[in-house]
Amino acid sequence: MPSDDSSQFEIVSEAPAPPLPPGDMAHQLADLHLDAWGWALAVSGSDPSEAEEVLQIAYLRILDGRARFSGRSLFKSWVFGVIRNVARERRRSAGPASPLDATSPSSVVDPGPGPGDRLSRSLVSSRLRRSIARLSERQRQILHLVFYQEMTIAEAAEILGISPGSGRTHYERGKARLRELLEDGGDEA
Amino acid sequence: MSRLSDEALSRAFSALRETDRKRAPAFQDLLARSDRNGNDAGSEQMAGHESKLVESREERCRAQQDVKHLLQLAPEARVKRIENARTRFRSSSFVEALLDEARNQVRHNAKNSADLAALVPMVIHRMTGNVDTDWVFRITCVATAVQANALRITGELVMADKLFEELKKRIHRNPSLKSAELAETMNFEAALRYEQQRYDDAERLLAQAMLHHRLVGNTRGLAQSLILQGQTHTDRGALDRASDCYAQVIALLEPDDEPFLVQCAVTGQINRLCELQCFDRAEELLHDHRHLYEGQDTYCTAVMRGLEGEIALGRERWPEAKTAYSECRDGCLEIGRDHDATIACLQIARAMLEQGEFGQVVEMASDVLEIFRARGTDHGALSALILIKEAAASRTLTAAILDKVRRRLESHSG
């Protein structure tokens, strides 16, 4: 299986494009913040405290110029690439995690039985989270980018550093697996 | 497989997105934390910030341990412990942990909260001497607001008022407080103004606090301001507007994330709905949120039984109202909330009255009076019970009298 370690995204561009003034950059990041938070959660195993660390480090890299936007992709895609790289680096430096750790989002809370729309919405969300956690990393991330971030498969593939064809394969397989898991209640392997 | 279409998956992910967004940290907070981590280290090399983030996380853990250690000591001993330490209790992380603990303690031990917040200026002085940086100014202001809020809860309104007046002058002279900090101080001051029945001031402060909370995306803070605004509208008799505030909080927060705030909003909303005669909606809301009250402490159970009693009264289900309110009263008596127990007694009397049970009213009032006298409960509660006991004994007790007594009791609840 090919390794996905070689990022196709520049963190520091060799031929830097004129950087955005820091104020503009901060504004653009602020506009993207909620989407970036969702993505940081997705690449951090849905652990909110880890997602905060990842996002904070990614913002630092962007704002102090260590990660530079070359203008070759959409700004959002580039920011997502930086976030994904930070998350991956942190996982590597933390040492090998057990498969259970990697797929058990700490934020999943079973709301328990109860009536009402709001509660059923919580129930659906927690079942979806449980099911997503059982997908492979690639499948998890591409489904997040397509359904959660409403990107095209090509845009999602670009962020993940894979070809659009490969992206479509992960997308279709992930979708089929997610449907199976959701129909089983998200608890079955 | 055909059951789950792409559209259904989109909808499910969209619900997930909505939930996640409510939990998102504010953008400015993340940046502010990064700034401070850099400044504290005194380094201008941004490249070193990541490792400093890790270090600062370890420092935060140490600071939390230090705060735990202090909590085991008496307030005077805490001051000595800090003064005698050579290197301990000197980090910015410790100051923040201290302030966080002061915030956490306020609900259950306001006196302790005030004592902890009062330590902040002392610790900062030991750390920095007389150097007045931006961070020192901001954190000292917030600590003063936290202390004043805790003093308000302990009933020291004059002292709280004095601290807020001084704080406002400081902020006016040095307008460097950030939105999140301004929102917190304004919210605390609004709570004091509400208690002083200075409703115009409270509403003005709350409007500003909400603006700042929205600016930094602080959903929790926004919910706190909305709940207080709901109380202010209630006291001013604007029940519809109060109900709108509570509805906003219920829509804003996930019960699993913020059970206490959602419970406050649900309680307020059910009471307002009952006052607006919307008993169906009140009953439905309680049904949907019972899990927030069940299995909690005695007070939560008492509140839930009180809400059930209120709905039953509105629906003229007298025996049910009597049972629910009796359990509410017993719970309140158990934990020493005599004022709330008296209100419950008045509602029980109302249900008994509707069934012509004057003798039972006399009996109930006598029983509770005995407890109150033994405890030395305040004059207002005693007078209320004596009045309904005598009126029931002479069969002159009416619903109007009960309402009047209740209103008087509620207006003296502060």
PDB file of N, CA, C and O in Angstrom, chain A residues 34-92:
ATOM      1  N   LEU A  34     -14.817  28.484  10.919  1.00  0.00           N
ATOM      2  CA  LEU A  34     -15.749  27.403  11.304  1.00  0.00           C
ATOM      3  C   LEU A  34     -15.530  26.162  10.439  1.00  0.00           C
ATOM      4  O   LEU A  34     -15.576  25.032  10.921  1.00  0.00           O
ATOM      5  N   ASP A  35     -15.283  26.386   9.136  1.00  0.00           N
ATOM      6  CA  ASP A  35     -14.988  25.242   8.263  1.00  0.00           C
ATOM      7  C   ASP A  35     -13.677  24.575   8.694  1.00  0.00           C
ATOM      8  O   ASP A  35     -13.559  23.345   8.722  1.00  0.00           O
ATOM      9  N   ALA A  36     -12.699  25.418   9.024  1.00  0.00           N
ATOM     10  CA  ALA A  36     -11.386  24.887   9.427  1.00  0.00           C
ATOM     11  C   ALA A  36     -11.518  24.081  10.717  1.00  0.00           C
ATOM     12  O   ALA A  36     -10.869  23.044  10.888  1.00  0.00           O
ATOM     13  N   TRP A  37     -12.370  24.541  11.599  1.00  0.00           N
ATOM     14  CA  TRP A  37     -12.598  23.813  12.864  1.00  0.00           C
ATOM     15  C   TRP A  37     -13.173  22.426  12.585  1.00  0.00           C
ATOM     16  O   TRP A  37     -12.731  21.431  13.142  1.00  0.00           O
ATOM     17  N   GLY A  38     -14.157  22.367  11.687  1.00  0.00           N
ATOM     18  CA  GLY A  38     -14.752  21.070  11.330  1.00  0.00           C
ATOM     19  C   GLY A  38     -13.703  20.135  10.752  1.00  0.00           C
ATOM     20  O   GLY A  38     -13.637  18.950  11.076  1.00  0.00           O
ATOM     21  N   TRP A  39     -12.829  20.692   9.906  1.00  0.00           N
ATOM     22  CA  TRP A  39     -11.782  19.881   9.283  1.00  0.00           C
ATOM     23  C   TRP A  39     -10.736  19.446  10.335  1.00  0.00           C
ATOM     24  O   TRP A  39     -10.280  18.303  10.332  1.00  0.00           O
ATOM     25  N   ALA A  40     -10.404  20.367  11.237  1.00  0.00           N
ATOM     26  CA  ALA A  40      -9.435  20.022  12.295  1.00  0.00           C
ATOM     27  C   ALA A  40      -9.984  18.883  13.153  1.00  0.00           C
ATOM     28  O   ALA A  40      -9.248  17.967  13.541  1.00  0.00           O
ATOM     29  N   LEU A  41     -11.284  18.916  13.420  1.00  0.00           N
ATOM     30  CA  LEU A  41     -11.897  17.810  14.180  1.00  0.00           C
ATOM     31  C   LEU A  41     -11.775  16.506  13.394  1.00  0.00           C
ATOM     32  O   LEU A  41     -11.447  15.457  13.946  1.00  0.00           O
ATOM     33  N   ALA A  42     -12.037  16.611  12.086  1.00  0.00           N
ATOM     34  CA  ALA A  42     -12.021  15.395  11.250  1.00  0.00           C
ATOM     35  C   ALA A  42     -10.633  14.761  11.199  1.00  0.00           C
ATOM     36  O   ALA A  42     -10.514  13.539  11.163  1.00  0.00           O
ATOM     37  N   VAL A  43      -9.585  15.598  11.178  1.00  0.00           N
ATOM     38  CA  VAL A  43      -8.234  15.025  11.078  1.00  0.00           C
ATOM     39  C   VAL A  43      -7.630  14.758  12.465  1.00  0.00           C
ATOM     40  O   VAL A  43      -6.497  14.323  12.568  1.00  0.00           O
ATOM     41  N   SER A  44      -8.391  15.042  13.525  1.00  0.00           N
ATOM     42  CA  SER A  44      -7.870  14.810  14.879  1.00  0.00           C
ATOM     43  C   SER A  44      -8.710  13.774  15.614  1.00  0.00           C
ATOM     44  O   SER A  44      -8.796  13.812  16.847  1.00  0.00           O
ATOM     45  N   GLY A  45      -9.351  12.898  14.876  1.00  0.00           N
ATOM     46  CA  GLY A  45     -10.140  11.837  15.510  1.00  0.00           C
ATOM     47  C   GLY A  45     -11.288  12.388  16.349  1.00  0.00           C
ATOM     48  O   GLY A  45     -11.661  11.800  17.351  1.00  0.00           O
ATOM     49  N   SER A  46     -11.826  13.526  15.958  1.00  0.00           N
ATOM     50  CA  SER A  46     -12.961  14.173  16.655  1.00  0.00           C
ATOM     51  C   SER A  46     -12.644  14.519  18.102  1.00  0.00           C
ATOM     52  O   SER A  46     -13.541  14.637  18.918  1.00  0.00           O
ATOM     53  N   ASP A  47     -11.352  14.686  18.405  1.00  0.00           N
ATOM     54  CA  ASP A  47     -10.966  15.076  19.765  1.00  0.00           C
ATOM     55  C   ASP A  47     -10.866  16.609  19.803  1.00  0.00           C
ATOM     56  O   ASP A  47      -9.950  17.193  19.225  1.00  0.00           O
ATOM     57  N   PRO A  48     -11.801  17.292  20.486  1.00  0.00           N
ATOM     58  CA  PRO A  48     -11.817  18.758  20.429  1.00  0.00           C
ATOM     59  C   PRO A  48     -10.536  19.414  20.927  1.00  0.00           C
ATOM     60  O   PRO A  48     -10.085  20.403  20.360  1.00  0.00           O
ATOM     61  N   SER A  49      -9.923  18.851  22.003  1.00  0.00           N
ATOM     62  CA  SER A  49      -8.735  19.545  22.511  1.00  0.00           C
ATOM     63  C   SER A  49      -7.571  19.381  21.533  1.00  0.00           C
ATOM     64  O   SER A  49      -6.790  20.311  21.318  1.00  0.00           O
ATOM     65  N   GLU A  50      -7.477  18.188  20.916  1.00  0.00           N
ATOM     66  CA  GLU A  50      -6.429  17.992  19.919  1.00  0.00           C
ATOM     67  C   GLU A  50      -6.700  18.880  18.697  1.00  0.00           C
ATOM     68  O   GLU A  50      -5.778  19.486  18.140  1.00  0.00           O
ATOM     69  N   ALA A  51      -7.970  18.969  18.310  1.00  0.00           N
ATOM     70  CA  ALA A  51      -8.322  19.809  17.156  1.00  0.00           C
ATOM     71  C   ALA A  51      -7.944  21.264  17.410  1.00  0.00           C
ATOM     72  O   ALA A  51      -7.464  21.959  16.517  1.00  0.00           O
ATOM     73  N   GLU A  52      -8.145  21.722  18.660  1.00  0.00           N
ATOM     74  CA  GLU A  52      -7.773  23.113  18.989  1.00  0.00           C
ATOM     75  C   GLU A  52      -6.273  23.327  18.842  1.00  0.00           C
ATOM     76  O   GLU A  52      -5.825  24.327  18.301  1.00  0.00           O
ATOM     77  N   GLU A  53      -5.493  22.342  19.346  1.00  0.00           N
ATOM     78  CA  GLU A  53      -4.031  22.455  19.248  1.00  0.00           C
ATOM     79  C   GLU A  53      -3.604  22.505  17.784  1.00  0.00           C
ATOM     80  O   GLU A  53      -2.776  23.311  17.385  1.00  0.00           O
ATOM     81  N   VAL A  54      -4.200  21.585  17.009  1.00  0.00           N
ATOM     82  CA  VAL A  54      -3.843  21.495  15.589  1.00  0.00           C
ATOM     83  C   VAL A  54      -4.150  22.816  14.891  1.00  0.00           C
ATOM     84  O   VAL A  54      -3.324  23.364  14.150  1.00  0.00           O
ATOM     85  N   LEU A  55      -5.332  23.340  15.152  1.00  0.00           N
ATOM     86  CA  LEU A  55      -5.751  24.561  14.473  1.00  0.00           C
ATOM     87  C   LEU A  55      -4.878  25.748  14.885  1.00  0.00           C
ATOM     88  O   LEU A  55      -4.480  26.568  14.059  1.00  0.00           O
ATOM     89  N   GLN A  56      -4.555  25.775  16.170  1.00  0.00           N
ATOM     90  CA  GLN A  56      -3.735  26.878  16.671  1.00  0.00           C
ATOM     91  C   GLN A  56      -2.351  26.865  16.010  1.00  0.00           C
ATOM     92  O   GLN A  56      -1.856  27.896  15.569  1.00  0.00           O
ATOM     93  N   ILE A  57      -1.760  25.662  15.930  1.00  0.00           N
ATOM     94  CA  ILE A  57      -0.434  25.555  15.318  1.00  0.00           C
ATOM     95  C   ILE A  57      -0.509  25.904  13.828  1.00  0.00           C
ATOM     96  O   ILE A  57       0.342  26.612  13.293  1.00  0.00           O
ATOM     97  N   ALA A  58      -1.571  25.418  13.170  1.00  0.00           N
ATOM     98  CA  ALA A  58      -1.718  25.703  11.740  1.00  0.00           C
ATOM     99  C   ALA A  58      -1.854  27.209  11.509  1.00  0.00           C
ATOM    100  O   ALA A  58      -1.207  27.773  10.615  1.00  0.00           O
ATOM    101  N   TYR A  59      -2.653  27.872  12.326  1.00  0.00           N
ATOM    102  CA  TYR A  59      -2.813  29.325  12.173  1.00  0.00           C
ATOM    103  C   TYR A  59      -1.490  30.050  12.394  1.00  0.00           C
ATOM    104  O   TYR A  59      -1.148  30.995  11.691  1.00  0.00           O
ATOM    105  N   LEU A  60      -0.753  29.566  13.418  1.00  0.00           N
ATOM    106  CA  LEU A  60       0.557  30.176  13.685  1.00  0.00           C
ATOM    107  C   LEU A  60       1.464  30.074  12.467  1.00  0.00           C
ATOM    108  O   LEU A  60       2.101  31.046  12.076  1.00  0.00           O
ATOM    109  N   ARG A  61       1.510  28.875  11.890  1.00  0.00           N
ATOM    110  CA  ARG A  61       2.380  28.664  10.733  1.00  0.00           C
ATOM    111  C   ARG A  61       1.991  29.581   9.587  1.00  0.00           C
ATOM    112  O   ARG A  61       2.834  30.086   8.864  1.00  0.00           O
ATOM    113  N   ILE A  62       0.693  29.739   9.422  1.00  0.00           N
ATOM    114  CA  ILE A  62       0.218  30.567   8.311  1.00  0.00           C
ATOM    115  C   ILE A  62       0.528  32.039   8.577  1.00  0.00           C
ATOM    116  O   ILE A  62       1.039  32.752   7.723  1.00  0.00           O
ATOM    117  N   LEU A  63       0.248  32.473   9.809  1.00  0.00           N
ATOM    118  CA  LEU A  63       0.391  33.904  10.097  1.00  0.00           C
ATOM    119  C   LEU A  63       1.844  34.341  10.241  1.00  0.00           C
ATOM    120  O   LEU A  63       2.178  35.489   9.976  1.00  0.00           O
ATOM    121  N   ASP A  64       2.726  33.416  10.666  1.00  0.00           N
ATOM    122  CA  ASP A  64       4.130  33.860  10.773  1.00  0.00           C
ATOM    123  C   ASP A  64       4.896  33.589   9.472  1.00  0.00           C
ATOM    124  O   ASP A  64       6.088  33.813   9.395  1.00  0.00           O
ATOM    125  N   GLY A  65       4.198  33.085   8.451  1.00  0.00           N
ATOM    126  CA  GLY A  65       4.799  32.961   7.126  1.00  0.00           C
ATOM    127  C   GLY A  65       5.564  31.682   6.887  1.00  0.00           C
ATOM    128  O   GLY A  65       6.165  31.495   5.833  1.00  0.00           O
ATOM    129  N   ARG A  66       5.582  30.762   7.884  1.00  0.00           N
ATOM    130  CA  ARG A  66       6.293  29.497   7.635  1.00  0.00           C
ATOM    131  C   ARG A  66       5.531  28.629   6.647  1.00  0.00           C
ATOM    132  O   ARG A  66       6.098  27.811   5.958  1.00  0.00           O
ATOM    133  N   ALA A  67       4.226  28.783   6.605  1.00  0.00           N
ATOM    134  CA  ALA A  67       3.454  28.146   5.538  1.00  0.00           C
ATOM    135  C   ALA A  67       3.000  29.271   4.620  1.00  0.00           C
ATOM    136  O   ALA A  67       2.392  30.233   5.088  1.00  0.00           O
ATOM    137  N   ARG A  68       3.352  29.156   3.350  1.00  0.00           N
ATOM    138  CA  ARG A  68       3.025  30.265   2.455  1.00  0.00           C
ATOM    139  C   ARG A  68       2.095  29.823   1.348  1.00  0.00           C
ATOM    140  O   ARG A  68       2.274  28.748   0.761  1.00  0.00           O
ATOM    141  N   PHE A  69       1.171  30.674   1.056  1.00  0.00           N
ATOM    142  CA  PHE A  69       0.186  30.379   0.018  1.00  0.00           C
ATOM    143  C   PHE A  69       0.771  30.768  -1.341  1.00  0.00           C
ATOM    144  O   PHE A  69       1.085  31.931  -1.581  1.00  0.00           O
ATOM    145  N   SER A  70       0.919  29.753  -2.203  1.00  0.00           N
ATOM    146  CA  SER A  70       1.546  30.032  -3.492  1.00  0.00           C
ATOM    147  C   SER A  70       0.531  30.495  -4.537  1.00  0.00           C
ATOM    148  O   SER A  70       0.902  30.934  -5.600  1.00  0.00           O
ATOM    149  N   GLY A  71      -0.735  30.364  -4.223  1.00  0.00           N
ATOM    150  CA  GLY A  71      -1.771  30.794  -5.175  1.00  0.00           C
ATOM    151  C   GLY A  71      -2.100  29.741  -6.208  1.00  0.00           C
ATOM    152  O   GLY A  71      -2.888  29.982  -7.120  1.00  0.00           O
ATOM    153  N   ARG A  72      -1.487  28.532  -6.086  1.00  0.00           N
ATOM    154  CA  ARG A  72      -1.744  27.499  -7.096  1.00  0.00           C
ATOM    155  C   ARG A  72      -3.041  26.741  -6.827  1.00  0.00           C
ATOM    156  O   ARG A  72      -3.508  25.991  -7.661  1.00  0.00           O
ATOM    157  N   SER A  73      -3.544  26.857  -5.645  1.00  0.00           N
ATOM    158  CA  SER A  73      -4.815  26.189  -5.337  1.00  0.00           C
ATOM    159  C   SER A  73      -5.740  27.214  -4.683  1.00  0.00           C
ATOM    160  O   SER A  73      -5.352  28.365  -4.476  1.00  0.00           O
ATOM    161  N   LEU A  74      -6.936  26.787  -4.367  1.00  0.00           N
ATOM    162  CA  LEU A  74      -7.831  27.683  -3.647  1.00  0.00           C
ATOM    163  C   LEU A  74      -7.252  27.929  -2.256  1.00  0.00           C
ATOM    164  O   LEU A  74      -6.615  27.044  -1.681  1.00  0.00           O
ATOM    165  N   PHE A  75      -7.515  29.107  -1.706  1.00  0.00           N
ATOM    166  CA  PHE A  75      -6.987  29.434  -0.375  1.00  0.00           C
ATOM    167  C   PHE A  75      -7.478  28.411   0.654  1.00  0.00           C
ATOM    168  O   PHE A  75      -6.720  27.911   1.481  1.00  0.00           O
ATOM    169  N   LYS A  76      -8.763  28.062   0.529  1.00  0.00           N
ATOM    170  CA  LYS A  76      -9.343  27.121   1.498  1.00  0.00           C
ATOM    171  C   LYS A  76      -8.635  25.762   1.408  1.00  0.00           C
ATOM    172  O   LYS A  76      -8.302  25.152   2.427  1.00  0.00           O
ATOM    173  N   SER A  77      -8.395  25.306   0.169  1.00  0.00           N
ATOM    174  CA  SER A  77      -7.733  24.007   0.001  1.00  0.00           C
ATOM    175  C   SER A  77      -6.350  24.041   0.628  1.00  0.00           C
ATOM    176  O   SER A  77      -5.914  23.080   1.274  1.00  0.00           O
ATOM    177  N   TRP A  78      -5.672  25.155   0.433  1.00  0.00           N
ATOM    178  CA  TRP A  78      -4.317  25.276   0.982  1.00  0.00           C
ATOM    179  C   TRP A  78      -4.340  25.258   2.522  1.00  0.00           C
ATOM    180  O   TRP A  78      -3.571  24.541   3.157  1.00  0.00           O
ATOM    181  N   VAL A  79      -5.273  26.016   3.100  1.00  0.00           N
ATOM    182  CA  VAL A  79      -5.367  26.042   4.568  1.00  0.00           C
ATOM    183  C   VAL A  79      -5.678  24.637   5.091  1.00  0.00           C
ATOM    184  O   VAL A  79      -5.066  24.164   6.061  1.00  0.00           O
ATOM    185  N   PHE A  80      -6.585  23.943   4.420  1.00  0.00           N
ATOM    186  CA  PHE A  80      -6.929  22.588   4.848  1.00  0.00           C
ATOM    187  C   PHE A  80      -5.721  21.664   4.754  1.00  0.00           C
ATOM    188  O   PHE A  80      -5.528  20.781   5.586  1.00  0.00           O
ATOM    189  N   GLY A  81      -4.899  21.892   3.721  1.00  0.00           N
ATOM    190  CA  GLY A  81      -3.680  21.094   3.576  1.00  0.00           C
ATOM    191  C   GLY A  81      -2.745  21.315   4.747  1.00  0.00           C
ATOM    192  O   GLY A  81      -2.159  20.375   5.297  1.00  0.00           O
ATOM    193  N   VAL A  82      -2.591  22.585   5.151  1.00  0.00           N
ATOM    194  CA  VAL A  82      -1.711  22.900   6.291  1.00  0.00           C
ATOM    195  C   VAL A  82      -2.244  22.213   7.556  1.00  0.00           C
ATOM    196  O   VAL A  82      -1.493  21.583   8.307  1.00  0.00           O
ATOM    197  N   ILE A  83      -3.547  22.302   7.751  1.00  0.00           N
ATOM    198  CA  ILE A  83      -4.144  21.702   8.962  1.00  0.00           C
ATOM    199  C   ILE A  83      -3.901  20.189   8.963  1.00  0.00           C
ATOM    200  O   ILE A  83      -3.525  19.597   9.976  1.00  0.00           O
ATOM    201  N   ARG A  84      -4.091  19.586   7.802  1.00  0.00           N
ATOM    202  CA  ARG A  84      -3.921  18.129   7.707  1.00  0.00           C
ATOM    203  C   ARG A  84      -2.463  17.748   8.003  1.00  0.00           C
ATOM    204  O   ARG A  84      -2.188  16.770   8.706  1.00  0.00           O
ATOM    205  N   ASN A  85      -1.529  18.530   7.474  1.00  0.00           N
ATOM    206  CA  ASN A  85      -0.114  18.233   7.719  1.00  0.00           C
ATOM    207  C   ASN A  85       0.230  18.354   9.202  1.00  0.00           C
ATOM    208  O   ASN A  85       0.954  17.531   9.741  1.00  0.00           O
ATOM    209  N   VAL A  86      -0.286  19.400   9.831  1.00  0.00           N
ATOM    210  CA  VAL A  86       0.002  19.587  11.267  1.00  0.00           C
ATOM    211  C   VAL A  86      -0.524  18.388  12.054  1.00  0.00           C
ATOM    212  O   VAL A  86       0.167  17.827  12.908  1.00  0.00           O
ATOM    213  N   ALA A  87      -1.754  17.977  11.746  1.00  0.00           N
ATOM    214  CA  ALA A  87      -2.352  16.847  12.471  1.00  0.00           C
ATOM    215  C   ALA A  87      -1.507  15.591  12.280  1.00  0.00           C
ATOM    216  O   ALA A  87      -1.269  14.829  13.220  1.00  0.00           O
ATOM    217  N   ARG A  88      -1.041  15.386  11.049  1.00  0.00           N
ATOM    218  CA  ARG A  88      -0.248  14.182  10.768  1.00  0.00           C
ATOM    219  C   ARG A  88       1.087  14.216  11.505  1.00  0.00           C
ATOM    220  O   ARG A  88       1.519  13.227  12.081  1.00  0.00           O
ATOM    221  N   GLU A  89       1.712  15.390  11.503  1.00  0.00           N
ATOM    222  CA  GLU A  89       2.998  15.515  12.213  1.00  0.00           C
ATOM    223  C   GLU A  89       2.819  15.229  13.704  1.00  0.00           C
ATOM    224  O   GLU A  89       3.640  14.568  14.322  1.00  0.00           O
ATOM    225  N   ARG A  90       1.736  15.745  14.258  1.00  0.00           N
ATOM    226  CA  ARG A  90       1.506  15.542  15.692  1.00  0.00           C
ATOM    227  C   ARG A  90       1.251  14.074  16.015  1.00  0.00           C
ATOM    228  O   ARG A  90       1.695  13.563  17.023  1.00  0.00           O
ATOM    229  N   ARG A  91       0.545  13.405  15.105  1.00  0.00           N
ATOM    230  CA  ARG A  91       0.297  11.967  15.339  1.00  0.00           C
ATOM    231  C   ARG A  91       1.604  11.195  15.306  1.00  0.00           C
ATOM    232  O   ARG A  91       1.852  10.333  16.122  1.00  0.00           O
ATOM    233  N   ARG A  92       2.452  11.571  14.327  1.00  0.00           N
ATOM    234  CA  ARG A  92       3.733  10.865  14.210  1.00  0.00           C
ATOM    235  C   ARG A  92       4.584  11.096  15.450  1.00  0.00           C
ATOM    236  O   ARG A  92       5.173  10.186  15.989  1.00  0.00           O
TER     237      ARG A  92
END
